[in-house]
Short mmCIF file of C-alpha atoms in Angstrom, two decimals:
data_model
loop_
_atom_site.label_atom_id
_atom_site.label_comp_id
_atom_site.label_asym_id
_atom_site.label_seq_id
_atom_site.Cartn_x
_atom_site.Cartn_y
_atom_site.Cartn_z
CA UNK A 10 0.03 -0.18 -0.50
CA UNK A 11 1.22 3.32 -0.52
CA UNK A 12 1.85 6.29 1.81
CA UNK A 13 -0.64 8.16 -0.37
CA UNK A 14 -3.00 5.79 0.99
CA UNK A 15 -1.77 5.38 4.14
CA UNK A 16 -1.82 9.14 4.82
CA UNK A 17 -5.53 9.28 4.16
CA UNK A 18 -6.68 6.63 6.12
CA UNK A 19 -5.35 7.45 8.75
CA UNK A 20 -1.58 9.34 8.98
CA UNK A 21 1.84 7.58 9.90
CA UNK A 22 4.41 8.78 12.25
CA UNK A 23 8.19 8.19 11.94
CA UNK A 24 11.53 8.13 14.73
CA UNK A 25 13.90 10.51 14.51
CA UNK A 26 17.59 10.51 16.64
CA UNK A 27 19.22 13.20 17.19
CA UNK A 28 22.91 13.18 15.22
CA UNK A 29 25.12 13.43 18.76
CA UNK A 30 23.03 10.61 20.43
CA UNK A 31 23.89 7.29 21.04
CA UNK A 32 22.97 4.94 17.74
CA UNK A 33 23.70 7.59 15.32
CA UNK A 34 26.65 6.95 13.11
CA UNK A 35 27.53 10.55 13.67
CA UNK A 36 28.11 9.81 17.37
CA UNK A 37 31.39 10.02 18.77
CA UNK A 38 31.80 8.31 22.71
CA UNK A 39 35.21 9.71 23.03
CA UNK A 40 33.77 13.72 23.26
CA UNK A 41 32.61 15.15 26.03
CA UNK A 42 29.37 16.12 26.42
CA UNK A 43 30.85 19.84 26.80
CA UNK A 44 32.74 19.54 23.29
CA UNK A 45 29.11 17.85 21.40
CA UNK A 46 27.38 20.73 22.77
CA UNK A 47 30.02 23.32 21.61
CA UNK A 48 30.04 22.17 18.06
CA UNK A 49 25.93 21.39 18.03
CA UNK A 50 26.05 25.95 19.00
CA UNK A 51 28.75 26.06 16.23
CA UNK A 52 26.69 24.53 13.91
CA UNK A 53 23.55 26.92 14.21
CA UNK A 54 25.76 29.75 13.37
CA UNK A 55 27.01 27.68 10.40
CA UNK A 56 23.29 27.29 9.13
CA UNK A 57 22.77 31.27 9.78
CA UNK A 58 25.22 31.79 6.96
CA UNK A 59 23.76 29.36 5.12
CA UNK A 60 20.12 30.91 5.31
CA UNK A 61 21.40 34.63 5.09
CA UNK A 62 22.62 33.33 1.55
CA UNK A 63 20.06 31.20 -0.22
CA UNK A 64 21.26 31.18 -3.23
CA UNK A 65 22.00 27.64 -3.75
CA UNK A 66 23.86 27.34 -6.65
CA UNK A 67 25.94 30.69 -5.01
CA UNK A 68 29.32 29.50 -4.58
CA UNK A 69 30.07 32.14 -1.79
CA UNK A 70 27.78 29.53 -0.32
CA UNK A 71 30.20 28.74 2.64
CA UNK A 72 28.26 25.71 4.69
CA UNK A 73 29.74 22.66 2.64
CA UNK A 74 28.73 19.80 5.10
CA UNK A 75 25.42 20.89 5.74
CA UNK A 76 23.67 19.11 3.24
CA UNK A 77 26.08 15.69 3.89
CA UNK A 78 25.72 15.56 7.80
CA UNK A 79 25.54 19.24 9.48
CA UNK A 80 21.82 19.06 10.61
CA UNK A 81 20.29 17.46 13.71
CA UNK A 82 18.00 15.16 13.36
CA UNK A 83 18.27 11.54 11.14
CA UNK A 84 15.60 9.66 9.86
CA UNK A 85 16.32 6.15 8.68
CA UNK A 86 14.48 6.00 4.55
CA UNK A 87 15.49 3.19 1.95
CA UNK A 88 15.07 4.41 -1.61
CA UNK A 89 14.33 2.39 -4.69
CA UNK A 90 13.25 -1.46 -5.56
CA UNK A 91 14.70 -3.43 -3.92
CA UNK A 92 14.61 -1.09 -0.88
CA UNK A 93 18.76 0.56 0.15
CA UNK A 94 18.97 1.78 3.37
CA UNK A 95 20.22 5.58 3.81
CA UNK A 96 20.32 7.74 7.11
CA UNK A 97 19.36 11.21 6.11
CA UNK A 98 19.08 14.39 7.71
CA UNK A 99 15.51 15.29 8.44
CA UNK A 100 15.42 19.41 7.58
CA UNK A 101 12.70 21.58 7.91
CA UNK A 102 15.15 24.49 6.58
CA UNK A 103 15.77 22.41 3.22
CA UNK A 104 13.66 21.79 0.19
CA UNK A 105 15.65 19.24 -2.19
CA UNK A 106 15.50 15.48 -0.93
CA UNK A 107 18.97 14.79 -2.32
CA UNK A 108 21.70 11.80 -1.82
CA UNK A 109 25.09 10.73 -3.04
CA UNK A 110 25.06 8.03 -5.43
CA UNK A 111 27.39 5.26 -6.21
CA UNK A 112 29.23 5.66 -9.81
CA UNK A 113 30.39 2.83 -11.83
CA UNK A 114 33.75 2.47 -8.85
CA UNK A 115 31.66 3.73 -6.36
CA UNK A 116 31.88 2.24 -2.53
CA UNK A 117 28.84 0.36 -1.96
CA UNK A 118 27.04 2.17 0.86
CA UNK A 119 25.98 4.47 -1.71
CA UNK A 120 22.89 3.86 -3.67
CA UNK A 121 23.50 2.80 -6.90
CA UNK A 122 20.70 3.20 -9.34
CA UNK A 123 21.49 0.74 -11.54
CA UNK A 124 20.45 -2.09 -8.87
CA UNK A 125 16.40 -0.45 -8.59
CA UNK A 126 13.64 -1.35 -10.92
CA UNK A 127 12.11 1.87 -9.86
CA UNK A 128 14.51 4.56 -10.79
CA UNK A 129 13.96 6.94 -13.87
CA UNK A 130 15.51 9.93 -14.22
CA UNK A 131 13.03 12.75 -15.09
CA UNK A 132 13.10 14.99 -18.55
CA UNK A 133 13.94 18.77 -18.93
CA UNK A 134 9.92 20.01 -19.64
CA UNK A 135 8.95 18.23 -16.37
CA UNK A 136 6.89 19.74 -13.55
CA UNK A 137 9.57 18.14 -11.36
CA UNK A 138 12.34 19.42 -13.22
CA UNK A 139 10.84 22.61 -12.55
CA UNK A 140 10.84 22.17 -8.95
CA UNK A 141 13.97 22.13 -8.13
CA UNK A 142 14.94 25.45 -9.76
CA UNK A 143 15.83 27.33 -6.59
CA UNK A 144 18.04 24.18 -6.59
CA UNK A 145 19.97 25.33 -9.45
CA UNK A 146 18.39 22.88 -11.90
CA UNK A 147 19.36 22.61 -15.62
CA UNK A 148 19.57 20.16 -18.89
CA UNK A 149 22.24 17.53 -19.54
CA UNK A 150 24.61 18.38 -22.52
CA UNK A 151 22.16 16.68 -25.37
CA UNK A 152 19.32 17.87 -23.26
CA UNK A 153 17.32 15.08 -22.11
CA UNK A 154 17.89 14.79 -18.58
CA UNK A 155 17.00 17.44 -15.79
CA UNK A 156 20.02 17.77 -13.23
CA UNK A 157 20.93 19.53 -10.19
CA UNK A 158 24.40 20.92 -8.92
CA UNK A 159 24.94 22.06 -5.74
CA UNK A 160 27.99 24.28 -4.95
CA UNK A 161 29.98 25.75 -1.44
CA UNK A 162 32.03 28.30 -0.40
CA UNK A 163 35.05 25.75 0.62
CA UNK A 164 34.23 24.52 -3.48
CA UNK A 165 32.76 21.42 -2.35
CA UNK A 166 29.77 20.58 -4.31
CA UNK A 167 27.56 17.97 -5.70
CA UNK A 168 25.55 17.64 -9.24
CA UNK A 169 23.69 14.83 -10.24
CA UNK A 170 20.39 13.44 -12.03
CA UNK A 171 16.84 14.59 -11.31
CA UNK A 172 14.68 11.52 -10.63
CA UNK A 173 11.79 10.30 -9.66
CA UNK A 174 12.25 7.12 -7.01
CA UNK A 175 10.62 4.86 -4.39
CA UNK A 176 11.42 6.72 -1.11
CA UNK A 177 10.39 4.47 2.27
CA UNK A 178 10.29 5.56 5.24
CA UNK A 179 10.34 3.31 8.06
CA UNK A 180 7.02 4.08 10.38
CA UNK A 181 6.78 3.67 14.55
CA UNK A 182 3.87 1.05 13.56
CA UNK A 183 6.74 -1.49 12.03
CA UNK A 184 4.89 -1.33 8.32
CA UNK A 185 6.88 0.70 5.95
CA UNK A 186 5.42 3.74 4.09
CA UNK A 187 6.69 3.77 0.74
CA UNK A 188 6.44 6.73 -1.68
CA UNK A 189 6.28 6.07 -5.33
CA UNK A 190 7.72 8.80 -7.68
CA UNK A 191 9.23 10.91 -5.12
CA UNK A 192 10.91 13.45 -7.06
CA UNK A 193 14.72 13.26 -5.80
CA UNK A 194 18.24 14.30 -6.49
CA UNK A 195 20.97 11.66 -7.01
CA UNK A 196 24.24 13.11 -6.59
CA UNK A 197 27.01 11.43 -9.21
CA UNK A 198 30.20 13.77 -9.04
CA UNK A 199 30.09 14.88 -5.28
CA UNK A 200 33.68 16.34 -4.00
CA UNK A 201 34.68 17.88 -1.31
CA UNK A 202 33.90 17.18 2.92
CA UNK A 203 30.86 15.08 2.24
CA UNK A 204 30.81 12.48 5.37
CA UNK A 205 30.80 9.08 4.98
CA UNK A 206 28.52 8.20 7.62
CA UNK A 207 25.21 9.94 6.36
CA UNK A 208 24.61 10.29 2.58
CA UNK A 209 21.30 11.99 2.01
CA UNK A 210 18.80 14.75 3.07
CA UNK A 211 15.17 14.99 3.53
CA UNK A 212 13.86 18.88 2.79
CA UNK A 213 10.93 19.08 5.04
CA UNK A 214 10.44 22.80 4.20
CA UNK A 215 7.99 24.66 2.52
CA UNK A 216 9.23 24.76 -1.33
CA UNK A 217 7.65 22.43 -3.84
CA UNK A 218 10.79 19.80 -4.21
CA UNK A 219 9.92 18.94 -0.42
CA UNK A 220 8.82 15.88 0.76
CA UNK A 221 5.95 17.92 2.67
CA UNK A 222 4.87 19.33 -0.68
CA UNK A 223 5.08 16.43 -2.74
CA UNK A 224 3.08 14.20 -0.38
CA UNK A 225 0.35 17.23 -0.51
CA UNK A 226 -3.00 16.82 -0.19
CA UNK A 227 -2.65 13.01 0.98
CA UNK A 228 -1.06 13.97 4.48
CA UNK A 229 -3.58 17.40 4.27
CA UNK A 230 -0.32 19.74 4.07
CA UNK A 231 0.26 18.72 8.15
CA UNK A 232 2.96 17.50 9.90
CA UNK A 233 4.29 17.70 13.50
CA UNK A 234 7.21 16.71 15.95
CA UNK A 235 7.94 15.72 19.11
CA UNK A 236 11.59 16.42 20.49
CA UNK A 237 13.18 14.92 23.59
CA UNK A 238 15.53 17.11 25.30
CA UNK A 239 18.94 16.46 25.15
CA UNK A 240 19.30 14.85 28.67
CA UNK A 241 16.79 12.66 27.90
CA UNK A 242 17.21 8.57 28.28
CA UNK A 243 15.63 7.76 25.69
CA UNK A 244 17.14 9.05 22.41
CA UNK A 245 14.23 8.57 20.04
CA UNK A 246 12.14 11.62 19.21
CA UNK A 247 8.87 11.36 17.03
CA UNK A 248 7.88 13.22 14.03
CA UNK A 249 3.81 12.75 12.32
CA UNK A 250 2.43 12.92 8.99
CA UNK A 251 -1.48 13.82 7.94
CA UNK A 252 -3.97 12.99 10.89
CA UNK A 253 -1.48 11.86 13.16
CA UNK A 254 0.04 15.31 13.10
CA UNK A 255 -2.90 17.21 14.35
CA UNK A 256 -2.53 19.03 17.48
CA UNK A 257 -5.69 18.84 19.48
CA UNK A 258 -6.63 19.08 23.69
CA UNK A 259 -5.88 21.14 26.37
CA UNK A 260 -3.10 23.55 26.27
CA UNK A 261 -2.92 24.08 22.68
CA UNK A 262 -1.58 27.61 21.24
CA UNK A 263 -1.83 28.72 17.35
CA UNK A 264 0.18 31.05 15.84
CA UNK A 265 0.33 32.33 11.99
CA UNK A 266 2.67 30.56 9.85
CA UNK A 267 4.06 33.51 7.92
CA UNK A 268 5.64 32.49 4.07
CA UNK A 269 7.89 34.80 2.16
CA UNK A 270 7.04 33.80 -1.51
CA UNK A 271 10.68 35.16 -1.99
CA UNK A 272 11.97 32.55 0.40
CA UNK A 273 9.64 29.52 0.40
CA UNK A 274 11.86 27.32 1.79
CA UNK A 275 11.58 29.19 5.63
CA UNK A 276 8.90 28.68 8.18
CA UNK A 277 8.34 31.85 9.80
CA UNK A 278 6.69 33.37 13.07
CA UNK A 279 6.11 36.54 14.54
CA UNK A 280 7.66 36.50 18.04
CA UNK A 281 6.61 39.95 19.52
CA UNK A 282 8.51 39.69 23.04
CA UNK A 283 10.21 37.96 25.66
CA UNK A 284 9.11 37.85 28.99
CA UNK A 285 11.54 37.12 32.00
CA UNK A 286 10.14 36.87 34.92
CA UNK A 287 8.35 40.79 35.40
CA UNK A 288 10.68 41.74 32.39
CA UNK A 289 9.01 42.11 28.83
CA UNK A 290 12.03 42.62 26.30
CA UNK A 291 10.19 43.74 22.97
CA UNK A 292 11.86 41.79 19.90
CA UNK A 293 12.26 42.95 16.31
CA UNK A 294 14.23 40.12 14.86
CA UNK A 295 14.77 39.96 11.12
CA UNK A 296 13.38 41.96 8.24
CA UNK A 297 13.07 39.48 5.92
CA UNK A 298 9.70 37.45 5.70
CA UNK A 299 7.26 39.63 5.51
CA UNK A 300 5.66 40.43 9.03
CA UNK A 301 7.32 37.26 10.23
CA UNK A 302 10.80 38.20 12.34
CA UNK A 303 11.96 35.08 13.26
CA UNK A 304 12.57 31.38 11.18
CA UNK A 305 11.40 28.30 13.47
CA UNK A 306 13.82 25.71 12.24
CA UNK A 307 14.60 21.93 13.13
CA UNK A 308 17.93 21.68 12.22
CA UNK A 309 19.61 24.80 14.31
CA UNK A 310 20.11 23.90 18.18
CA UNK A 311 20.20 27.38 19.98
CA UNK A 312 17.66 30.22 19.49
CA UNK A 313 19.49 32.53 17.53
CA UNK A 314 18.52 36.70 18.73
CA UNK A 315 19.65 39.97 17.51
CA UNK A 316 23.37 41.38 19.98
CA UNK A 317 20.73 43.83 21.58
CA UNK A 318 18.16 41.31 22.17
CA UNK A 319 20.61 39.12 23.27
CA UNK A 320 22.18 41.05 26.23
CA UNK A 321 18.62 42.74 27.22
CA UNK A 322 17.43 38.70 27.03
CA UNK A 323 20.86 38.03 29.17
CA UNK A 324 20.97 40.55 31.58
CA UNK A 325 17.37 39.45 32.43
CA UNK A 326 18.07 35.86 32.98
CA UNK A 327 21.25 36.86 35.19
CA UNK A 328 19.80 39.25 37.07
CA UNK A 329 16.22 37.39 38.31
CA UNK A 330 18.16 33.82 38.64
CA UNK A 331 18.72 32.79 42.41
CA UNK A 332 21.08 30.57 44.08
CA UNK A 333 23.48 28.68 42.63
CA UNK A 334 27.04 29.88 41.12
CA UNK A 335 27.67 31.62 38.27
CA UNK A 336 30.53 29.34 36.08
CA UNK A 337 32.35 29.47 32.60
CA UNK A 338 31.59 26.98 29.54
CA UNK A 339 34.39 24.83 29.66
CA UNK A 340 34.36 25.08 25.68
CA UNK A 341 34.14 29.11 25.65
CA UNK A 342 31.79 28.84 23.60
CA UNK A 343 28.62 30.61 25.87
CA UNK A 344 28.62 33.74 27.64
CA UNK A 345 26.18 32.67 30.66
CA UNK A 346 26.35 29.60 32.71
CA UNK A 347 25.74 28.13 35.97
CA UNK A 348 26.37 25.29 38.42
CA UNK A 349 23.08 23.28 38.03
CA UNK A 350 23.20 22.69 41.99
CA UNK A 351 19.39 22.31 43.97
CA UNK A 352 19.62 25.76 44.79
CA UNK A 353 19.67 26.94 41.51
CA UNK A 354 16.09 28.87 40.85
CA UNK A 355 15.33 30.01 37.08
CA UNK A 356 13.26 32.60 36.20
CA UNK A 357 10.04 32.00 34.21
CA UNK A 358 10.41 32.78 30.53
CA UNK A 359 7.38 33.24 27.88
CA UNK A 360 8.06 33.41 24.21
CA UNK A 361 5.43 35.95 23.03
CA UNK A 362 4.23 34.82 19.60
CA UNK A 363 1.19 36.55 17.71
CA UNK A 364 -1.39 34.95 19.61
CA UNK A 365 0.46 32.56 21.58
CA UNK A 366 2.21 32.74 24.84
CA UNK A 367 4.33 30.36 25.15
CA UNK A 368 5.53 29.58 28.69
CA UNK A 369 9.17 27.82 28.41
CA UNK A 370 10.95 25.09 30.92
CA UNK A 371 14.19 25.12 31.83
CA UNK A 372 14.90 22.84 29.01
CA UNK A 373 14.24 25.55 26.55
CA UNK A 374 16.04 28.21 28.40
CA UNK A 375 19.51 26.05 29.12
CA UNK A 376 21.05 23.18 28.14
CA UNK A 377 23.31 20.87 29.85
CA UNK A 378 26.38 21.31 28.27
CA UNK A 379 28.06 18.57 31.33
CA UNK A 380 26.81 16.99 34.64
CA UNK A 381 28.52 20.31 35.95
CA UNK A 382 27.27 22.99 33.83
CA UNK A 383 24.37 24.32 32.09
CA UNK A 384 24.21 27.46 29.92
CA UNK A 385 21.72 30.03 28.23
CA UNK A 386 20.62 28.44 24.72
CA UNK A 387 20.70 31.64 23.37
CA UNK A 388 23.05 33.45 21.35
CA UNK A 389 23.87 36.24 19.66
CA UNK A 390 23.44 36.79 16.01
CA UNK A 391 22.49 40.10 13.86
CA UNK A 392 22.46 38.02 10.34
CA UNK A 393 19.06 36.55 11.27
CA UNK A 394 16.76 35.02 14.19
CA UNK A 395 15.92 31.86 14.50
CA UNK A 396 14.03 30.00 16.62
CA UNK A 397 16.19 26.47 17.53
CA UNK A 398 15.28 23.20 18.27
CA UNK A 399 16.42 23.19 21.93
CA UNK A 400 13.43 26.19 22.93
CA UNK A 401 11.25 23.46 21.22
CA UNK A 402 11.68 20.27 22.98
CA UNK A 403 8.87 18.94 25.55
CA UNK A 404 6.59 20.71 23.01
CA UNK A 405 4.61 18.97 20.34
CA UNK A 406 4.78 21.42 17.38
CA UNK A 407 2.90 20.92 14.40
CA UNK A 408 2.21 22.77 11.14
CA UNK A 409 -0.10 23.11 9.32
CA UNK A 410 -0.16 24.61 5.99
CA UNK A 411 -3.35 25.04 4.92
CA UNK A 412 -4.34 27.30 7.65
CA UNK A 413 -1.20 28.73 8.06
CA UNK A 414 -0.72 27.99 11.85
CA UNK A 415 2.03 26.43 13.70
CA UNK A 416 0.60 25.07 16.66
CA UNK A 417 2.64 24.25 20.30
CA UNK A 418 1.62 21.63 22.91
CA UNK A 419 3.36 21.16 25.85
CA UNK A 420 4.12 17.20 25.70
CA UNK A 421 5.96 14.54 27.43
CA UNK A 422 7.71 13.52 24.03
CA UNK A 423 9.74 10.77 25.88
CA UNK A 424 6.11 9.16 25.73
CA UNK A 425 5.05 9.67 22.15
#
């Protein structure tokens, strides 16, 4: 049964694994927790550079490894018939579904199109090719096959064919969810710093080539996710599609989901202010995104805000913290850190989105660097404002694209 039928009859859910958790191919047991968190913070800054220069074919785009292995949440997918397993990044900040493909003498860990009976390249005149124009689509030299090209600032690049192929997701019920004729990029010329540990990306952005857009009406334009906190014993989070993605019941808060036709990939929100205790700090944020001033993104760890706002927020938190002992980040990345002993009392913090006052928990405000240090999970950045995944943890986050709303529901994500 195809995923389109499954989605219409009840939706489906899949597991997500954080790249730094045990069980991920990127997990490095030799790294200290402080080192992992510091690297995740730096990945957040790398995404800003990429988002700020959205022209994918522009060689000045600086973050070469992002498409290959710098997202935060991984999903197990398969491509082809018979299914070939791939570890992919699930990314709301990307549109294209892309993987490294095997050449004649290439490594067997990569997808071999010749071994799949369902693989078909697409023509330059097809709607599928047109949907990838923002990803640098073009025609082959003989004009018969649609191609894509992605270039990066360190001279890494990937280029290959645009194809229709069966993509299979591993659902939480154990029943594979097959998506026939999914439009993908199949990279045959991959040079630079692409990781051998992860060879794919599943774009979940708002553009026409993303998985969400390709599923379209079969999922009613709905998806959601519930991400466990960094300190959770359970390493898996959940992503839902279709009727499984409906966010309802007590405690649900909704805010407009704002689209910008010039940047269809990104999901913008309007953040009006953040309160720390009784102090309310007005938020201006980024000037892009129409009336939206902050991007919500699953692949950015920290919440990135303008320097002036960050200074006010950090000062307000520091002023209202009681007990505990202020300390330094072992990696020197974060600016406000404390020893998390029993005397530490954090002020209440509320994110005031348009129409939704979202009360954050300590797990959303501070990130645990190690057993002896927690640090403020916000970071100063004047290029772009992003509401990161630490702030989204322990909430069921629902996207309803037809209604253009995003919903928050406080949820124990370890039980989803």
